[in-house]
Amino acid sequence: MAHQAHAYHMVDPSPWPLTGAIAALLMTSGLAVWFHFHSTTLMILGTILLLLTMFQWWRDVVREGTFQGHHTPPVQKGLRYGMILFITSEVFFFLGFFWAFYHSSLAPTPELGGCWPPTGITTLDPFEVPLLNTAVLLASGVTVTWAHHSIMEGERKQAIQSLALTIALGFYFTFLQAMEYYEAPFTIADGVYGSTFFVATGFHGLHVIIGSMFLAVCLLRQIHFHFTSEHHFGFEAAAWYWHFVDVVWLFLYISIYWWGS
Amino acid sequence: METIRYFKILISHVHVDCFFAQGLRPGVPAESPAMVFATPTKVVSEAGSTVEYLGTNRVPDLQRLFQTSDGVPIHLKRGVPDKLLYRTTMALTIGGALYCLVALYFAAQPNKK
């Protein structure tokens, strides 16, 4: 059997970058076809392909790390850099929407009535459901830290319970936010207020759902004994992402819900 | 049988050879084993790692499976389920790409009004 003289991971040839790229092509051109020809087939096909690609690619990463032992310390360092850089790119993504919000709200145009919130907009009370949402996400930050310490201390049952609680809090946030969206007295079409509100909080909600899915995968892996007390980077990456989602919400709450009301 | 067992329990501390012929050993142990009718309820913290919580650890078996040096790439190493999923994905990829090119060709045609 051939042995490598370095600690890095030379991956096996994989079809998933190609299928992922085609999925992106199908989703984007499918979007255009939906807009102009009212057919969703291409877009749905692209989405299915994307989901298949994500499942199989990440399944292979778990196999390479947990079952084949390829995630040596230098490899893990690279994965850490990767996750940090990805989260940084997401920070810039949200920065754009915050820029848009402050651009419109700091100097409200005459068309809006020269004030913020604009004339005719009934804002949501920041001390009702939005405050509960803040408490829910902050609590989930505590439970995910509890889960991390449980994993590090080898407390299997506590790790499973605290991780499950974190996910439950994430779902509770999503449920509350969905209810708020349904009951809101304004829509995305209500001028720049509606646009900035729903695009910023909407993308945040999508990230909560993504974060919850990531944590759910970690829960399954913890149940199946994948994590050790020394090596559990998948969980750490999920926890970093979850804290990022929490911090974005805090900025949203302070800026849009509270200052902007 | 019970009388014999009772007798054995009474004299269990004495060397058995005195009372039985050469080579004949009591088949029944001198003391009957404690009878257990149900697994006693244990507090998890007392039982330690021996108590199962949500399944057994299959990681060592999977490590053995994925570390066989058969030259099969990681995305096919589990055999039939991997192959099926790969072929379905690739079929959708190739088929989807062709469908996309056809759709874009027709979309690019000028609209005759």
mmCIF file of C-alpha atoms in Angstrom, chain B:
data_model
loop_
_atom_site.group_PDB
_atom_site.id
_atom_site.type_symbol
_atom_site.label_atom_id
_atom_site.label_comp_id
_atom_site.label_asym_id
_atom_site.label_seq_id
_atom_site.Cartn_x
_atom_site.Cartn_y
_atom_site.Cartn_z
ATOM 1 C CA MET B 1 -32.177 -33.458 43.348
ATOM 2 C CA GLU B 2 -32.952 -30.691 45.785
ATOM 3 C CA THR B 3 -31.789 -32.786 48.743
ATOM 4 C CA ILE B 4 -28.464 -33.430 47.035
ATOM 5 C CA ARG B 5 -28.042 -29.728 46.256
ATOM 6 C CA TYR B 6 -28.893 -28.799 49.857
ATOM 7 C CA PHE B 7 -26.358 -31.356 51.057
ATOM 8 C CA LYS B 8 -23.709 -29.878 48.762
ATOM 9 C CA ILE B 9 -24.390 -26.370 50.017
ATOM 10 C CA LEU B 10 -23.964 -27.576 53.596
ATOM 11 C CA ILE B 11 -20.629 -29.218 52.923
ATOM 12 C CA SER B 12 -19.436 -26.816 50.208
ATOM 13 C CA HIS B 13 -16.496 -25.658 52.266
ATOM 14 C CA VAL B 14 -15.114 -29.264 52.507
ATOM 15 C CA HIS B 15 -12.989 -30.743 49.701
ATOM 16 C CA VAL B 16 -15.402 -32.589 47.477
ATOM 17 C CA ASP B 17 -13.032 -35.553 46.769
ATOM 18 C CA CYS B 18 -13.684 -37.012 50.208
ATOM 19 C CA PHE B 19 -17.317 -37.711 49.398
ATOM 20 C CA PHE B 20 -17.347 -38.569 45.700
ATOM 21 C CA ALA B 21 -15.606 -41.191 43.551
ATOM 22 C CA GLN B 22 -12.536 -40.285 41.499
ATOM 23 C CA GLY B 23 -13.381 -38.236 38.475
ATOM 24 C CA LEU B 24 -16.946 -37.648 39.474
ATOM 25 C CA ARG B 25 -17.379 -33.993 40.110
ATOM 26 C CA PRO B 26 -20.624 -32.340 40.995
ATOM 27 C CA GLY B 27 -22.086 -30.907 37.808
ATOM 28 C CA VAL B 28 -24.124 -28.414 39.760
ATOM 29 C CA PRO B 29 -22.099 -25.633 41.384
ATOM 30 C CA ALA B 30 -22.018 -25.639 45.186
ATOM 31 C CA GLU B 31 -23.850 -22.366 45.361
ATOM 32 C CA SER B 32 -26.689 -21.615 42.978
ATOM 33 C CA PRO B 33 -26.150 -18.424 40.984
ATOM 34 C CA ALA B 34 -28.146 -15.317 41.973
ATOM 35 C CA MET B 35 -31.380 -15.380 40.019
ATOM 36 C CA VAL B 36 -31.955 -12.270 37.918
ATOM 37 C CA PHE B 37 -35.448 -11.772 36.570
ATOM 38 C CA ALA B 38 -35.040 -8.309 35.153
ATOM 39 C CA THR B 39 -32.211 -5.871 34.453
ATOM 40 C CA PRO B 40 -32.043 -3.734 37.572
ATOM 41 C CA THR B 41 -32.745 -0.051 36.993
ATOM 42 C CA LYS B 42 -29.501 1.844 37.219
ATOM 43 C CA VAL B 43 -28.875 5.535 37.431
ATOM 44 C CA VAL B 44 -26.979 6.436 34.246
ATOM 45 C CA SER B 45 -24.235 8.198 36.155
ATOM 46 C CA GLU B 46 -23.582 5.048 38.223
ATOM 47 C CA ALA B 47 -23.681 2.699 35.267
ATOM 48 C CA GLY B 48 -21.048 4.602 33.359
ATOM 49 C CA SER B 49 -20.310 3.976 29.717
ATOM 50 C CA THR B 50 -21.611 0.399 29.722
ATOM 51 C CA VAL B 51 -25.234 1.539 29.444
ATOM 52 C CA GLU B 52 -26.315 2.156 25.852
ATOM 53 C CA TYR B 53 -27.849 5.508 24.985
ATOM 54 C CA LEU B 54 -29.347 5.671 21.504
ATOM 55 C CA GLY B 55 -27.525 2.839 19.750
ATOM 56 C CA THR B 56 -24.087 1.218 19.657
ATOM 57 C CA ASN B 57 -20.876 2.586 18.225
ATOM 58 C CA ARG B 58 -20.483 1.399 14.654
ATOM 59 C CA VAL B 59 -17.596 3.758 13.793
ATOM 60 C CA PRO B 60 -14.827 1.112 14.097
ATOM 61 C CA ASP B 61 -16.676 -1.153 11.612
ATOM 62 C CA LEU B 62 -17.170 1.740 9.205
ATOM 63 C CA GLN B 63 -13.516 2.693 9.593
ATOM 64 C CA ARG B 64 -12.552 -0.841 8.595
ATOM 65 C CA LEU B 65 -14.910 -0.728 5.591
ATOM 66 C CA PHE B 66 -13.697 2.625 4.280
ATOM 67 C CA GLN B 67 -10.027 1.848 4.819
ATOM 68 C CA THR B 68 -9.939 -1.271 2.617
ATOM 69 C CA SER B 69 -7.392 -0.585 -0.122
ATOM 70 C CA ASP B 70 -9.429 -1.622 -3.147
ATOM 71 C CA GLY B 71 -8.836 1.515 -5.199
ATOM 72 C CA VAL B 72 -12.534 2.444 -5.123
ATOM 73 C CA PRO B 73 -13.022 6.232 -4.759
ATOM 74 C CA ILE B 74 -14.698 7.524 -1.614
ATOM 75 C CA HIS B 75 -17.994 8.382 -3.292
ATOM 76 C CA LEU B 76 -18.539 4.743 -4.353
ATOM 77 C CA LYS B 77 -16.896 2.905 -1.478
ATOM 78 C CA ARG B 78 -20.092 1.714 0.162
ATOM 79 C CA GLY B 79 -21.068 -0.227 -2.953
ATOM 80 C CA VAL B 80 -24.603 -0.500 -4.369
ATOM 81 C CA PRO B 81 -26.361 2.428 -2.613
ATOM 82 C CA ASP B 82 -23.501 4.770 -3.584
ATOM 83 C CA LYS B 83 -23.548 3.553 -7.188
ATOM 84 C CA LEU B 84 -27.329 4.056 -7.473
ATOM 85 C CA LEU B 85 -27.222 7.559 -6.035
ATOM 86 C CA TYR B 86 -24.223 8.505 -8.214
ATOM 87 C CA ARG B 87 -25.865 7.246 -11.402
ATOM 88 C CA THR B 88 -29.127 9.051 -10.614
ATOM 89 C CA THR B 89 -27.232 12.289 -9.931
ATOM 90 C CA MET B 90 -25.136 11.984 -13.101
ATOM 91 C CA ALA B 91 -28.219 11.177 -15.204
ATOM 92 C CA LEU B 92 -29.931 14.322 -13.878
ATOM 93 C CA THR B 93 -26.721 16.308 -14.497
ATOM 94 C CA ILE B 94 -26.264 15.278 -18.129
ATOM 95 C CA GLY B 95 -29.983 15.256 -18.908
ATOM 96 C CA GLY B 96 -30.496 18.558 -17.133
ATOM 97 C CA ALA B 97 -27.583 20.224 -18.926
ATOM 98 C CA LEU B 98 -28.962 19.147 -22.324
ATOM 99 C CA TYR B 99 -32.507 20.251 -21.372
ATOM 100 C CA CYS B 100 -31.062 23.577 -20.259
ATOM 101 C CA LEU B 101 -29.252 24.108 -23.582
ATOM 102 C CA VAL B 102 -32.437 23.309 -25.521
ATOM 103 C CA ALA B 103 -34.499 25.637 -23.305
ATOM 104 C CA LEU B 104 -31.956 28.432 -23.755
ATOM 105 C CA TYR B 105 -31.926 27.881 -27.533
ATOM 106 C CA PHE B 106 -35.703 28.339 -27.710
ATOM 107 C CA ALA B 107 -35.624 31.231 -25.242
ATOM 108 C CA ALA B 108 -33.129 33.000 -27.479
ATOM 109 C CA GLN B 109 -35.466 32.880 -30.478
ATOM 110 C CA PRO B 110 -37.019 36.270 -31.321
ATOM 111 C CA ASN B 111 -40.651 36.692 -30.309
ATOM 112 C CA LYS B 112 -42.834 36.962 -33.432
ATOM 113 C CA LYS B 113 -45.790 39.255 -32.735
#
